[in-house]
XYZ file of C-alpha atoms in Angstrom:
575
model
C -34.238 -10.366 -82.788
C -34.613 -8.264 -79.650
C -37.760 -6.643 -78.726
C -38.185 -3.131 -79.478
C -38.903 -2.240 -75.980
C -35.320 -3.342 -74.522
C -33.450 0.024 -75.108
C -36.037 1.660 -73.127
C -35.792 -0.757 -70.247
C -32.049 -0.635 -70.379
C -32.307 3.263 -70.217
C -34.568 2.588 -67.128
C -32.278 0.064 -65.417
C -29.111 2.395 -65.754
C -30.619 5.070 -63.532
C -31.736 2.640 -60.923
C -28.238 1.020 -60.612
C -26.853 4.556 -60.144
C -29.432 5.279 -57.652
C -28.563 2.131 -55.776
C -24.734 3.054 -55.763
C -25.564 6.513 -54.586
C -27.631 4.957 -51.757
C -25.037 2.511 -51.017
C -22.470 5.329 -50.872
C -24.671 7.425 -48.650
C -25.269 4.536 -46.284
C -21.419 4.090 -46.158
C -21.106 7.681 -45.273
C -23.728 7.523 -42.562
C -22.107 4.699 -41.193
C -18.684 6.439 -41.104
C -20.295 9.516 -39.677
C -22.084 7.426 -37.272
C -18.732 5.781 -36.405
C -17.010 9.032 -36.208
C -19.801 10.328 -33.935
C -19.395 7.451 -31.683
C -15.420 7.802 -31.568
C -15.849 11.378 -30.931
C -18.349 10.548 -27.991
C -15.948 8.070 -26.729
C -13.146 10.403 -26.945
C -15.135 13.003 -25.015
C -16.101 10.433 -22.329
C -12.426 9.586 -22.007
C -11.247 13.241 -21.720
C -14.000 13.656 -18.982
C -13.104 10.332 -16.978
C -9.304 11.149 -17.184
C -10.002 14.874 -16.239
C -11.956 13.830 -13.099
C -8.883 11.901 -11.519
C -6.907 13.935 -8.989
C -4.671 10.924 -7.707
C -1.617 10.958 -10.215
C -1.156 7.184 -10.294
C -4.937 6.647 -10.931
C -4.995 9.345 -13.601
C -2.069 7.530 -15.373
C -3.782 4.242 -15.338
C -7.195 5.859 -16.565
C -5.357 7.275 -19.560
C -3.727 4.198 -20.532
C -7.104 2.373 -20.330
C -8.836 5.210 -22.458
C -6.364 5.128 -25.121
C -6.613 1.315 -25.482
C -10.275 1.653 -25.780
C -10.275 4.550 -28.333
C -7.936 2.863 -30.923
C -9.088 -0.716 -30.239
C -5.491 -1.857 -29.123
C -4.706 -5.105 -27.427
C -1.805 -3.781 -25.291
C -1.319 -0.167 -24.144
C 1.358 1.422 -21.868
C 2.398 4.928 -20.423
C 6.046 5.360 -19.849
C 7.031 8.195 -17.507
C 10.330 9.868 -18.434
C 12.765 10.331 -15.457
C 14.435 13.485 -14.323
C 17.457 12.844 -16.466
C 15.251 13.041 -19.638
C 16.801 9.951 -21.129
C 15.312 6.959 -19.413
C 11.741 5.811 -18.114
C 11.139 6.197 -14.445
C 7.708 4.623 -14.496
C 5.665 2.434 -16.593
C 1.848 1.780 -16.439
C 0.342 -1.180 -18.750
C -2.849 -2.378 -19.758
C -3.417 -5.906 -21.474
C -0.488 -7.627 -19.960
C -1.443 -9.875 -16.868
C 0.504 -9.571 -13.583
C 1.792 -13.141 -13.746
C 3.193 -12.230 -17.495
C 4.676 -9.150 -16.186
C 6.471 -11.026 -13.344
C 7.845 -13.418 -15.921
C 9.092 -10.772 -18.265
C 11.032 -9.206 -15.337
C 12.011 -5.383 -14.713
C 9.982 -2.771 -16.765
C 11.564 -1.340 -19.803
C 13.995 1.579 -19.124
C 13.653 3.303 -22.574
C 15.572 1.430 -25.059
C 14.768 0.653 -28.702
C 11.457 1.965 -30.179
C 10.545 3.405 -26.541
C 13.777 5.275 -26.628
C 13.091 6.780 -30.066
C 10.089 8.276 -28.805
C 12.136 9.754 -25.984
C 14.714 11.222 -28.332
C 12.143 12.299 -30.978
C 8.879 13.164 -29.136
C 6.640 13.025 -32.179
C 3.715 10.534 -33.063
C 5.068 7.409 -34.406
C 3.110 4.773 -36.447
C 4.601 1.549 -37.558
C 3.088 -1.487 -39.431
C 5.921 -3.686 -37.961
C 8.015 -2.864 -35.073
C 10.848 -5.158 -36.157
C 11.541 -3.421 -39.327
C 12.084 0.004 -37.597
C 15.960 0.687 -37.356
C 15.788 1.398 -33.667
C 14.015 -1.827 -32.874
C 15.706 -3.509 -29.771
C 13.786 -6.734 -29.579
C 11.742 -8.044 -26.820
C 12.946 -9.956 -23.703
C 12.019 -13.570 -22.926
C 8.198 -14.249 -22.226
C 7.194 -11.059 -23.851
C 3.899 -11.261 -25.731
C 4.477 -10.900 -29.560
C 3.717 -7.337 -30.789
C 3.789 -5.988 -34.505
C 1.847 -2.913 -35.195
C 2.688 0.091 -33.165
C 1.503 3.751 -32.357
C 3.205 6.026 -30.004
C 2.339 9.488 -28.930
C 4.062 11.846 -26.578
C 2.306 13.564 -23.694
C 3.336 17.105 -22.905
C 2.656 18.969 -19.570
C 3.225 22.758 -19.900
C 5.447 22.302 -23.182
C 7.465 19.730 -21.429
C 7.324 15.846 -22.272
C 6.128 14.033 -19.387
C 5.920 10.646 -20.852
C 4.802 8.664 -23.995
C 1.634 6.522 -24.733
C 2.443 3.105 -26.453
C -0.251 1.207 -28.391
C 0.237 -2.102 -30.105
C -1.559 -4.911 -31.690
C -4.712 -3.113 -33.321
C -7.543 -5.709 -33.005
C -8.590 -7.594 -36.090
C -5.005 -7.441 -37.545
C -5.780 -4.010 -38.943
C -3.159 -1.037 -38.922
C -3.283 1.987 -36.897
C -4.443 4.828 -39.446
C -4.123 8.668 -39.255
C -7.374 8.742 -37.511
C -6.012 6.618 -34.620
C -3.112 9.137 -34.423
C -5.370 12.111 -34.404
C -7.549 10.691 -31.572
C -4.469 9.331 -29.578
C -2.998 12.905 -29.993
C -6.129 14.615 -28.741
C -6.204 12.443 -25.702
C -2.507 13.137 -25.095
C -3.434 16.530 -24.813
C -6.534 16.135 -22.327
C -3.903 13.704 -20.514
C -1.467 16.526 -20.034
C -3.825 18.879 -18.340
C -5.040 15.880 -16.110
C -1.423 15.035 -15.183
C -0.827 18.796 -14.556
C -4.005 19.029 -12.355
C -3.080 15.892 -10.430
C 0.392 17.102 -9.852
C -0.888 20.501 -8.568
C -3.364 18.875 -6.311
C -0.645 16.555 -4.823
C 1.700 19.601 -4.396
C -1.102 21.485 -2.582
C -1.722 18.340 -0.369
C 1.978 18.062 0.297
C 2.045 21.673 1.075
C -0.528 21.492 3.583
C 0.895 18.408 5.281
C 4.319 20.482 5.779
C 2.468 23.405 7.070
C 0.542 21.186 9.638
C 3.707 19.492 10.579
C 5.556 22.790 10.951
C 2.805 24.027 13.235
C 2.997 20.875 15.390
C 6.868 21.205 15.701
C 6.327 24.898 16.685
C 3.903 24.020 19.406
C 6.296 21.337 20.755
C 9.037 23.931 21.003
C 6.815 26.394 22.614
C 5.787 23.985 25.048
C 9.191 23.240 26.314
C 9.926 19.639 24.750
C 13.569 18.595 24.926
C 15.808 18.469 22.002
C 15.622 14.635 21.377
C 11.876 14.574 21.400
C 11.605 17.473 18.799
C 14.284 15.724 16.534
C 12.355 12.522 16.757
C 9.325 14.377 15.685
C 10.916 16.148 12.846
C 12.578 12.835 11.679
C 9.473 10.835 12.064
C 7.225 13.395 10.163
C 9.904 13.845 7.338
C 9.978 10.186 6.766
C 6.201 9.777 6.730
C 5.573 12.785 4.283
C 8.362 11.832 1.780
C 7.541 8.054 1.965
C 10.889 7.187 3.155
C 11.595 3.892 4.937
C 14.424 5.116 7.268
C 15.374 8.366 8.816
C 18.521 9.135 10.672
C 19.777 12.255 12.378
C 23.548 12.315 12.946
C 25.420 15.017 15.144
C 29.033 16.054 15.219
C 31.335 14.653 17.865
C 33.386 16.987 19.788
C 37.097 17.202 18.828
C 36.722 14.965 16.103
C 36.202 14.589 12.394
C 33.340 12.030 12.867
C 29.438 12.283 13.124
C 27.421 9.960 15.545
C 23.882 8.595 14.802
C 21.996 9.921 17.557
C 18.425 9.006 16.310
C 17.270 6.440 13.910
C 13.628 5.531 12.969
C 12.845 2.711 10.668
C 14.337 -0.881 9.642
C 17.084 -1.842 11.771
C 17.099 1.344 13.599
C 18.436 -0.193 16.686
C 21.804 -1.158 15.110
C 22.405 2.173 13.527
C 21.942 4.137 16.697
C 25.340 5.328 18.020
C 27.027 4.317 14.599
C 30.148 6.670 14.155
C 30.503 7.975 10.404
C 33.634 9.915 9.009
C 33.136 13.188 7.709
C 35.320 12.422 4.780
C 34.086 10.113 2.220
C 30.643 9.372 3.683
C 27.114 10.548 2.259
C 26.250 12.366 5.568
C 29.688 13.733 6.107
C 29.309 15.348 2.404
C 26.222 17.219 3.344
C 27.621 18.249 6.635
C 31.071 19.700 5.013
C 29.495 21.210 2.108
C 26.319 22.624 4.005
C 24.119 21.619 1.091
C 21.788 18.641 0.303
C 23.302 15.568 -1.089
C 21.352 12.642 -2.931
C 22.047 9.303 -3.957
C 20.079 7.142 -6.248
C 20.688 3.800 -4.440
C 22.527 3.915 -1.088
C 23.152 0.126 -1.346
C 25.433 0.399 -4.010
C 26.905 3.879 -2.891
C 30.494 4.311 -2.383
C 30.006 7.083 0.024
C 28.540 4.698 2.442
C 31.445 4.140 5.114
C 33.496 0.874 5.031
C 32.372 -1.776 7.372
C 29.515 -4.551 7.451
C 26.641 -4.101 4.531
C 23.988 -1.419 5.650
C 20.736 -0.386 4.186
C 19.967 -3.553 2.569
C 16.853 -3.371 0.622
C 16.860 0.348 0.505
C 17.343 2.621 -2.466
C 17.310 6.787 -3.021
C 18.544 8.736 -0.228
C 18.846 12.603 0.499
C 21.021 13.882 3.182
C 20.001 17.405 4.488
C 22.101 19.641 6.678
C 20.729 20.973 9.781
C 21.412 24.665 9.985
C 23.091 26.915 7.611
C 26.661 27.594 6.730
C 26.655 31.049 8.224
C 25.095 29.917 11.578
C 27.218 26.571 11.511
C 25.832 23.070 10.815
C 24.551 21.360 13.609
C 24.042 18.031 12.186
C 22.515 16.073 9.271
C 19.012 14.324 8.549
C 19.259 11.402 6.236
C 16.109 9.955 4.679
C 16.199 6.622 2.601
C 13.432 5.351 0.476
C 12.959 1.718 -0.451
C 14.768 -0.101 -3.385
C 12.998 0.675 -6.602
C 11.400 3.942 -5.358
C 11.670 7.388 -7.040
C 14.766 9.566 -6.357
C 14.268 12.607 -4.301
C 13.486 15.682 -6.645
C 14.178 19.265 -5.989
C 10.544 20.050 -5.222
C 10.817 17.576 -2.264
C 14.212 18.537 -0.872
C 13.207 22.222 -0.925
C 10.582 21.775 2.234
C 12.977 19.435 3.614
C 15.543 22.060 3.824
C 12.967 24.235 5.700
C 12.191 21.492 7.924
C 16.086 20.971 8.698
C 16.074 24.802 9.625
C 13.260 23.944 12.020
C 15.408 21.203 13.609
C 18.432 23.831 14.145
C 15.895 26.045 15.740
C 14.862 23.180 17.986
C 18.474 22.463 18.990
C 19.168 26.178 19.626
C 16.131 26.657 21.807
C 16.896 23.459 23.737
C 20.592 24.405 24.290
C 19.410 27.909 25.443
C 16.846 26.372 27.655
C 19.244 23.897 29.236
C 21.863 26.816 29.750
C 19.302 28.723 31.509
C 18.565 25.817 33.794
C 21.963 25.198 34.575
C 22.373 28.857 35.343
C 19.455 28.610 37.526
C 20.639 25.693 39.368
C 24.152 27.445 39.945
C 22.581 30.576 41.211
C 20.516 28.282 43.621
C 23.544 26.585 44.773
C 25.552 29.692 45.425
C 22.546 31.096 47.518
C 22.508 27.748 49.582
C 26.270 27.830 50.044
C 26.110 31.524 51.111
C 23.410 30.932 53.475
C 25.208 28.018 54.926
C 28.433 29.877 55.175
C 26.862 33.160 56.673
C 24.185 31.737 58.989
C 24.633 27.974 59.818
C 28.515 27.847 60.283
C 28.714 31.096 62.139
C 25.987 29.930 64.483
C 27.555 26.464 64.953
C 30.903 28.325 65.614
C 29.450 30.586 68.142
C 27.760 27.679 69.751
C 30.913 25.600 69.871
C 32.866 28.538 71.452
C 30.075 28.994 74.120
C 30.374 25.276 75.110
C 34.090 25.468 75.251
C 33.855 28.555 77.658
C 31.160 26.913 79.790
C 33.344 23.701 79.926
C 35.934 25.353 81.921
C 33.196 25.998 84.897
C 31.983 22.471 84.855
C 33.717 20.279 87.714
C 31.969 17.134 87.172
C 34.445 14.889 84.894
C 31.710 13.172 83.013
C 29.651 16.432 82.195
C 32.826 17.882 81.172
C 33.606 15.038 78.808
C 30.376 15.334 77.339
C 30.715 18.904 76.523
C 33.987 18.316 74.982
C 32.555 15.609 72.780
C 29.819 17.989 71.727
C 32.358 20.695 70.874
C 34.101 18.166 68.655
C 30.977 17.103 66.979
C 30.303 20.722 66.066
C 33.863 21.089 64.679
C 33.204 17.959 62.618
C 29.821 19.241 61.444
C 31.216 22.557 60.485
C 33.954 20.730 58.275
C 31.015 18.587 56.672
C 29.177 21.856 55.942
C 32.322 23.467 54.539
C 33.021 20.501 52.107
C 29.418 20.727 50.947
C 29.727 24.370 50.321
C 32.784 23.784 48.276
C 30.915 20.938 46.388
C 27.996 23.278 45.614
C 30.330 26.055 44.384
C 32.531 23.913 42.362
C 31.868 23.532 38.798
C 32.657 20.451 36.738
C 35.109 21.576 34.014
C 35.246 20.473 30.622
C 38.849 19.583 30.804
C 39.781 16.384 28.645
C 37.543 14.974 26.023
C 34.911 12.242 26.640
C 35.286 8.611 26.304
C 33.346 8.627 23.099
C 35.475 11.196 21.379
C 38.677 9.383 22.746
C 37.784 6.030 21.357
C 36.853 7.764 17.745
C 40.124 9.416 17.945
C 42.083 6.382 18.827
C 40.284 4.272 15.903
C 41.182 6.892 13.546
C 44.891 6.948 14.684
C 45.097 3.110 14.204
C 43.803 3.473 10.531
C 47.215 3.903 9.114
C 48.616 1.126 10.909
C 45.787 -1.154 10.263
C 45.621 -0.324 6.454
C 41.922 0.412 6.857
C 39.503 2.551 9.046
C 37.914 0.188 11.643
C 34.041 0.837 12.239
C 32.972 2.186 15.510
C 29.452 1.946 17.097
C 28.791 3.425 20.402
C 25.508 2.954 22.747
C 24.369 4.224 25.890
C 25.568 7.064 28.263
C 29.113 6.582 27.373
C 30.406 9.741 28.455
C 28.284 10.227 31.623
C 28.023 6.998 33.100
C 31.807 5.833 32.803
C 34.212 7.318 35.294
C 37.523 8.718 34.141
C 39.537 6.153 35.853
C 37.580 3.216 34.152
C 37.439 5.188 30.793
C 41.455 5.153 30.889
C 41.303 1.490 31.115
C 38.901 1.239 28.289
C 41.125 3.388 26.061
C 44.178 1.289 27.050
C 42.326 -2.055 26.128
C 41.150 -0.750 22.772
C 44.617 0.458 21.988
C 46.190 -2.935 22.838
C 43.418 -4.891 20.862
C 43.883 -2.751 17.676
C 47.568 -3.111 17.822
C 47.157 -6.769 18.182
C 45.127 -7.000 15.176
C 47.533 -4.827 13.152
C 50.452 -6.966 14.225
C 49.130 -10.446 14.155
C 45.614 -10.707 12.400
C 46.264 -10.118 9.014
C 42.619 -8.910 8.916
C 40.818 -6.261 6.458
C 38.083 -5.237 8.692
C 37.575 -4.659 12.314
C 34.593 -3.576 14.335
C 34.799 -1.562 17.757
C 31.575 -1.498 19.867
C 31.234 0.277 23.030
C 28.148 0.113 25.100
C 27.328 1.522 28.908
C 24.407 1.098 31.066
C 23.917 1.509 34.649
C 25.632 -1.696 35.633
C 28.651 -2.099 33.275
C 30.655 -0.874 30.395
C 31.572 -3.273 27.441
C 33.940 -2.909 24.946
C 33.847 -5.510 22.002
C 36.501 -5.727 19.057
C 35.908 -8.040 16.248
C 38.193 -8.812 13.173
C 38.040 -11.090 10.304
C 41.824 -12.237 10.614
C 43.666 -15.591 11.172
C 42.716 -15.743 14.814
C 45.149 -15.558 17.730
C 48.228 -17.531 17.043
C 48.876 -20.600 19.257
C 52.706 -19.636 19.725
C 52.161 -15.776 20.055
C 53.025 -13.768 23.226
C 50.042 -13.297 25.608
C 51.535 -10.468 27.682
C 49.080 -7.936 25.998
C 46.089 -10.301 26.740
C 47.200 -10.823 30.458
C 47.395 -7.154 30.728
C 43.969 -6.629 29.481
C 42.610 -9.683 31.854
C 44.365 -8.240 34.688
C 42.608 -4.667 34.078
C 39.244 -6.212 33.898
C 39.840 -8.258 37.367
C 41.020 -5.151 39.163
C 37.494 -3.452 38.171
C 35.326 -6.418 38.872
C 35.059 -7.530 35.251
C 36.288 -10.268 32.867
C 37.908 -10.515 29.464
C 36.567 -13.168 27.006
C 37.818 -14.440 23.703
C 36.020 -16.234 21.126
C 36.097 -17.047 17.364
C 32.869 -16.468 15.196
C 31.763 -18.655 12.592
C 33.085 -16.807 9.891
C 36.706 -16.830 11.342
C 38.691 -14.008 13.112
C 38.438 -13.096 16.716
C 36.038 -11.343 19.019
C 37.355 -9.756 22.127
C 34.945 -8.988 24.768
C 36.087 -6.793 27.737
C 33.745 -5.589 30.372
C 33.856 -4.118 33.850
C 31.275 -2.881 36.328
C 30.423 0.734 36.764
C 29.812 2.445 40.149
C 26.121 3.093 40.900
C 24.600 6.489 40.819
């Protein structure tokens, strides 16, 4: 039998058990409250840390790091949505080593689960990624991932990108509290990104203003057109982060543009390059009087035919210099490195203002040059007038006096000397008159220059060749080559292109014309079958004879890749 005190002890033990349960529950709630407090504290620290960043790239990296710490995720990433709103243009990761990233390959573009968040920008929580219908799978060498949490980041009601968190540590699943904390961080991230963007825009605007002031000062100080254009191209390349900057100008009496200035990789090979207006990227900007962009120039069909150009380069923008009303004076082309961000409207707008500065530079340079020419011509007219009215009249009067005096000189030798002096005066008068004529004569603009004639001839040969030959010119082609030699150059080029069309069976031809202080050189290269052994040589003999007449030579060779290279050069008279 039990003791009579047992029911009383049981009654006492029951409240103690309940008290222990209450204490344990209280302790659990205190621990939860403490955990919530610590998490809120961590969230506040993360918000403050993210908000302090003004550099956009650093701000994005800080957001990813903070998100991974807050939800205790092993891997985290932030994908930036591109301008098209369909793909990712940037990807910032935490938890994956650089050597792993290199093995995985190209960053994701927005397929699978990542694309699901782009299409439906709402928080997405998954226990297993592979079970979702939009799952796309992982590329080789990608670390295994199961649990997933995705939250969109909005900047001024527009989705900027998405936060991706995977593999919660300890094998746990992401819960609603993780979604709440990450969503709160995403709001703060949106503000931080907006601030960083505004800061970048203000700094960029400041740099444009400083550069505009620099260009204005250069214009007012009387710098030449080439110097100012070089300054504009260099500063635009520097501010926009472009690798290469080109300035192309229209060629008179042709439908082509010539690259007058190039800054960046392979600039030397691009200067003097002649591009057609129709079908080229630069030509499209010139003809439409509006900026034209390209996501990747290395694969753009609007890059003119010929040898591969712009290798290793990517996004580009061609901005016309001038306006449709005032006339387009040229085109500025800026090209970034491969894989870089495409040019946006916010970047193109100040570029157009810069191009307007270029148009002003050209206008001022031309007006200044015209004024200098007018001043020189006026000075020549004054000198010619003074020579005619003063010097010649006095010399003529002196000659008449000597002739009259000679009649009274009886000594034969003295009389002969006077006659010689009169003849010398007559010869001097002829020389002065010739000088006056030279001072008053003006070189007319009759006939196009050699540069334009070469371009026109290459264009006329295109239907016969079946393709348009590429043309490159360097040096003072129009000013250093006399008309007589220019006629020979055109005749040799015509013969060379005709031979290619008749005998070479080529699908590419390159024409290069260079001129310096000593010689002018024409090089025509094709990728055809070479010079036939049994072919007629009369055309080659004529070209060689032309070269010999002018103190030059004709050289024929076969490149390693096949075809023929014709090099024809002659000397040009000194200055």
